[in-house]
């Protein structure tokens, strides 16, 4: 199957309110260009250096999403152009993003990553940490970031009930904060679902899916 037909097949199954992030990490620019030519404009990468190299080489109407874990000292490299940072999991990181956004005279949209899996290796905030962050004085002072919603990754398992439980948990946390009235929040996005579980994620309330291998093939 070609990248174009994979993309079209997936897009045909997505409800209108669900945004597709084409996860292109490790793939060459020529593969991304095939997706671009098929109409895809949102790409997700998990390494800042790789994303920046691709941004330099590719058309400027692409929206670049950082979906990986972000180190504070590298934020400056993507601050001029990144559209959405999915994996924000601390106030300290948000403060650095805010600082770099200000330097670039812009606002950077972010999602807060929530820990929903039963795995040691996944990053993210728990519900208490999320509430603490959102209600802190330091957070309200950040004028050059905007929180659009939450991101989460389910446990890597075949157990559909387990995955469903975790996605439902993320949705319920989102519901508990969605009416928050803070100037730097505009909560309308739940980023959950990858190649193996995006249909289930959509059933559970996802508004943004991050799909890599089903579009570009295995890595
Ligand atoms: C790699 C990656 C994806 C895409 O995974 P696939 O299984 O290839 O669809 C989605 N989200 C994150 C955070 C990733 O790192």
mmCIF file of C-alpha atoms in Angstrom, residues 57-204:
data_model
loop_
_atom_site.group_PDB
_atom_site.id
_atom_site.type_symbol
_atom_site.label_atom_id
_atom_site.label_comp_id
_atom_site.label_asym_id
_atom_site.label_seq_id
_atom_site.Cartn_x
_atom_site.Cartn_y
_atom_site.Cartn_z
ATOM 1 C CA UNK A 57 13.493 21.495 4.067
ATOM 2 C CA UNK A 58 9.738 21.312 3.641
ATOM 3 C CA UNK A 59 6.906 23.663 2.557
ATOM 4 C CA UNK A 60 6.075 26.349 5.089
ATOM 5 C CA UNK A 61 2.342 25.675 5.290
ATOM 6 C CA UNK A 62 3.020 22.522 7.335
ATOM 7 C CA UNK A 63 2.020 22.510 10.995
ATOM 8 C CA UNK A 64 4.646 20.783 13.125
ATOM 9 C CA UNK A 65 3.573 19.022 16.319
ATOM 10 C CA UNK A 66 6.129 17.925 18.912
ATOM 11 C CA UNK A 67 4.774 14.669 20.345
ATOM 12 C CA UNK A 68 7.842 13.421 22.222
ATOM 13 C CA UNK A 69 9.306 14.168 25.602
ATOM 14 C CA UNK A 70 10.799 17.682 25.586
ATOM 15 C CA UNK A 71 14.016 18.725 27.289
ATOM 16 C CA UNK A 72 13.941 22.332 28.456
ATOM 17 C CA UNK A 73 17.289 23.220 26.916
ATOM 18 C CA UNK A 74 16.039 22.323 23.418
ATOM 19 C CA UNK A 75 12.787 24.298 23.413
ATOM 20 C CA UNK A 76 14.536 27.285 21.795
ATOM 21 C CA UNK A 77 15.182 25.347 18.594
ATOM 22 C CA UNK A 78 11.499 24.774 17.845
ATOM 23 C CA UNK A 79 10.062 27.933 19.430
ATOM 24 C CA UNK A 80 10.096 29.929 16.166
ATOM 25 C CA UNK A 81 7.822 27.538 14.304
ATOM 26 C CA UNK A 82 6.232 24.714 16.349
ATOM 27 C CA UNK A 83 2.415 24.639 16.178
ATOM 28 C CA UNK A 84 1.574 22.406 19.149
ATOM 29 C CA UNK A 85 3.649 20.735 21.876
ATOM 30 C CA UNK A 86 1.828 17.607 23.099
ATOM 31 C CA UNK A 87 4.061 16.329 25.882
ATOM 32 C CA UNK A 88 4.234 19.108 28.462
ATOM 33 C CA UNK A 89 4.438 17.608 31.937
ATOM 34 C CA UNK A 90 5.841 20.246 34.289
ATOM 35 C CA UNK A 91 5.533 23.892 35.254
ATOM 36 C CA UNK A 92 9.269 24.282 34.728
ATOM 37 C CA UNK A 93 8.955 23.187 31.098
ATOM 38 C CA UNK A 94 5.943 25.459 30.560
ATOM 39 C CA UNK A 95 7.940 28.393 31.937
ATOM 40 C CA UNK A 96 10.742 27.688 29.466
ATOM 41 C CA UNK A 97 8.277 27.406 26.568
ATOM 42 C CA UNK A 98 6.714 30.690 27.678
ATOM 43 C CA UNK A 99 10.133 32.371 27.790
ATOM 44 C CA UNK A 100 11.093 31.172 24.313
ATOM 45 C CA UNK A 101 7.669 32.066 22.907
ATOM 46 C CA UNK A 102 8.081 35.594 24.255
ATOM 47 C CA UNK A 103 11.512 35.878 22.618
ATOM 48 C CA UNK A 104 9.870 34.941 19.336
ATOM 49 C CA UNK A 105 7.010 37.349 19.927
ATOM 50 C CA UNK A 106 4.365 34.640 19.756
ATOM 51 C CA UNK A 107 2.118 32.353 21.764
ATOM 52 C CA UNK A 108 2.844 28.631 21.714
ATOM 53 C CA UNK A 109 -0.026 26.149 22.055
ATOM 54 C CA UNK A 110 0.552 23.195 24.384
ATOM 55 C CA UNK A 111 -1.153 20.075 25.675
ATOM 56 C CA UNK A 112 -0.505 18.761 29.158
ATOM 57 C CA UNK A 113 0.500 15.120 29.173
ATOM 58 C CA UNK A 114 -1.383 12.985 31.675
ATOM 59 C CA UNK A 115 -0.078 9.701 32.973
ATOM 60 C CA UNK A 116 -2.804 7.123 32.305
ATOM 61 C CA UNK A 117 -0.855 3.920 31.618
ATOM 62 C CA UNK A 118 0.241 1.158 33.919
ATOM 63 C CA UNK A 119 3.839 1.371 32.754
ATOM 64 C CA UNK A 120 6.882 2.849 34.371
ATOM 65 C CA UNK A 121 8.243 4.297 31.166
ATOM 66 C CA UNK A 122 5.515 6.781 30.249
ATOM 67 C CA UNK A 123 5.761 10.440 31.182
ATOM 68 C CA UNK A 124 2.995 12.656 32.456
ATOM 69 C CA UNK A 125 1.176 14.359 35.308
ATOM 70 C CA UNK A 126 -1.360 12.694 37.553
ATOM 71 C CA UNK A 127 -4.691 14.339 38.282
ATOM 72 C CA UNK A 128 -3.503 16.074 41.462
ATOM 73 C CA UNK A 129 -0.400 17.449 39.805
ATOM 74 C CA UNK A 130 -2.539 18.715 36.930
ATOM 75 C CA UNK A 131 -4.892 20.571 39.253
ATOM 76 C CA UNK A 132 -2.007 21.981 41.243
ATOM 77 C CA UNK A 133 -0.372 23.261 38.086
ATOM 78 C CA UNK A 134 -3.527 24.818 36.630
ATOM 79 C CA UNK A 135 -4.407 26.644 39.839
ATOM 80 C CA UNK A 136 -0.918 27.902 40.683
ATOM 81 C CA UNK A 137 -0.037 31.589 40.625
ATOM 82 C CA UNK A 138 3.049 30.866 38.516
ATOM 83 C CA UNK A 139 0.910 29.268 35.821
ATOM 84 C CA UNK A 140 -1.463 32.229 35.565
ATOM 85 C CA UNK A 141 1.507 34.511 34.931
ATOM 86 C CA UNK A 142 2.422 32.698 31.701
ATOM 87 C CA UNK A 143 1.055 34.901 28.929
ATOM 88 C CA UNK A 144 2.851 33.413 25.926
ATOM 89 C CA UNK A 145 1.576 29.874 26.177
ATOM 90 C CA UNK A 146 -1.932 28.579 25.699
ATOM 91 C CA UNK A 147 -3.141 25.210 26.955
ATOM 92 C CA UNK A 148 -5.471 23.588 24.416
ATOM 93 C CA UNK A 149 -6.094 20.361 26.313
ATOM 94 C CA UNK A 150 -4.640 17.042 27.368
ATOM 95 C CA UNK A 151 -2.564 14.254 25.836
ATOM 96 C CA UNK A 152 -2.164 10.670 26.978
ATOM 97 C CA UNK A 153 -0.769 7.318 25.942
ATOM 98 C CA UNK A 154 -2.407 4.045 26.889
ATOM 99 C CA UNK A 155 -0.538 0.989 28.109
ATOM 100 C CA UNK A 156 1.025 -1.069 25.323
ATOM 101 C CA UNK A 157 -1.229 -4.120 25.623
ATOM 102 C CA UNK A 158 -3.666 -6.263 23.661
ATOM 103 C CA UNK A 159 -6.225 -5.874 26.434
ATOM 104 C CA UNK A 160 -8.882 -3.620 24.907
ATOM 105 C CA UNK A 161 -10.686 -3.216 28.220
ATOM 106 C CA UNK A 162 -7.534 -1.919 29.851
ATOM 107 C CA UNK A 163 -6.936 0.584 27.031
ATOM 108 C CA UNK A 164 -10.570 1.658 27.114
ATOM 109 C CA UNK A 165 -10.367 2.223 30.856
ATOM 110 C CA UNK A 166 -7.306 4.438 30.440
ATOM 111 C CA UNK A 167 -8.775 6.510 27.595
ATOM 112 C CA UNK A 168 -12.028 6.930 29.532
ATOM 113 C CA UNK A 169 -9.984 8.102 32.502
ATOM 114 C CA UNK A 170 -8.276 10.778 30.394
ATOM 115 C CA UNK A 171 -11.630 11.931 29.033
ATOM 116 C CA UNK A 172 -13.039 12.235 32.548
ATOM 117 C CA UNK A 173 -10.043 14.291 33.694
ATOM 118 C CA UNK A 174 -10.585 16.525 30.671
ATOM 119 C CA UNK A 175 -14.263 16.924 31.582
ATOM 120 C CA UNK A 176 -13.297 17.920 35.105
ATOM 121 C CA UNK A 177 -11.156 20.849 33.909
ATOM 122 C CA UNK A 178 -12.802 21.888 30.645
ATOM 123 C CA UNK A 179 -14.797 24.740 32.153
ATOM 124 C CA UNK A 180 -11.756 26.291 33.754
ATOM 125 C CA UNK A 181 -11.727 29.998 33.022
ATOM 126 C CA UNK A 182 -8.111 31.096 32.789
ATOM 127 C CA UNK A 183 -6.825 33.404 30.107
ATOM 128 C CA UNK A 184 -4.105 31.040 28.945
ATOM 129 C CA UNK A 185 -6.416 28.036 28.575
ATOM 130 C CA UNK A 186 -8.727 27.255 25.706
ATOM 131 C CA UNK A 187 -9.607 23.658 26.404
ATOM 132 C CA UNK A 188 -10.943 21.782 23.399
ATOM 133 C CA UNK A 189 -8.418 19.051 22.566
ATOM 134 C CA UNK A 190 -7.855 15.485 23.754
ATOM 135 C CA UNK A 191 -4.859 13.946 21.993
ATOM 136 C CA UNK A 192 -5.138 10.190 22.365
ATOM 137 C CA UNK A 193 -4.934 7.228 19.994
ATOM 138 C CA UNK A 194 -2.159 5.806 17.807
ATOM 139 C CA UNK A 195 -2.143 3.277 14.934
ATOM 140 C CA UNK A 196 -3.195 0.358 17.124
ATOM 141 C CA UNK A 197 -5.849 2.026 19.224
ATOM 142 C CA UNK A 198 -7.140 5.177 17.550
ATOM 143 C CA UNK A 199 -10.611 3.834 16.794
ATOM 144 C CA UNK A 200 -11.111 2.971 20.439
ATOM 145 C CA UNK A 201 -9.684 6.361 21.421
ATOM 146 C CA UNK A 202 -12.244 8.134 19.233
ATOM 147 C CA UNK A 203 -15.061 6.122 20.811
ATOM 148 C CA UNK A 204 -13.742 7.327 24.166
#
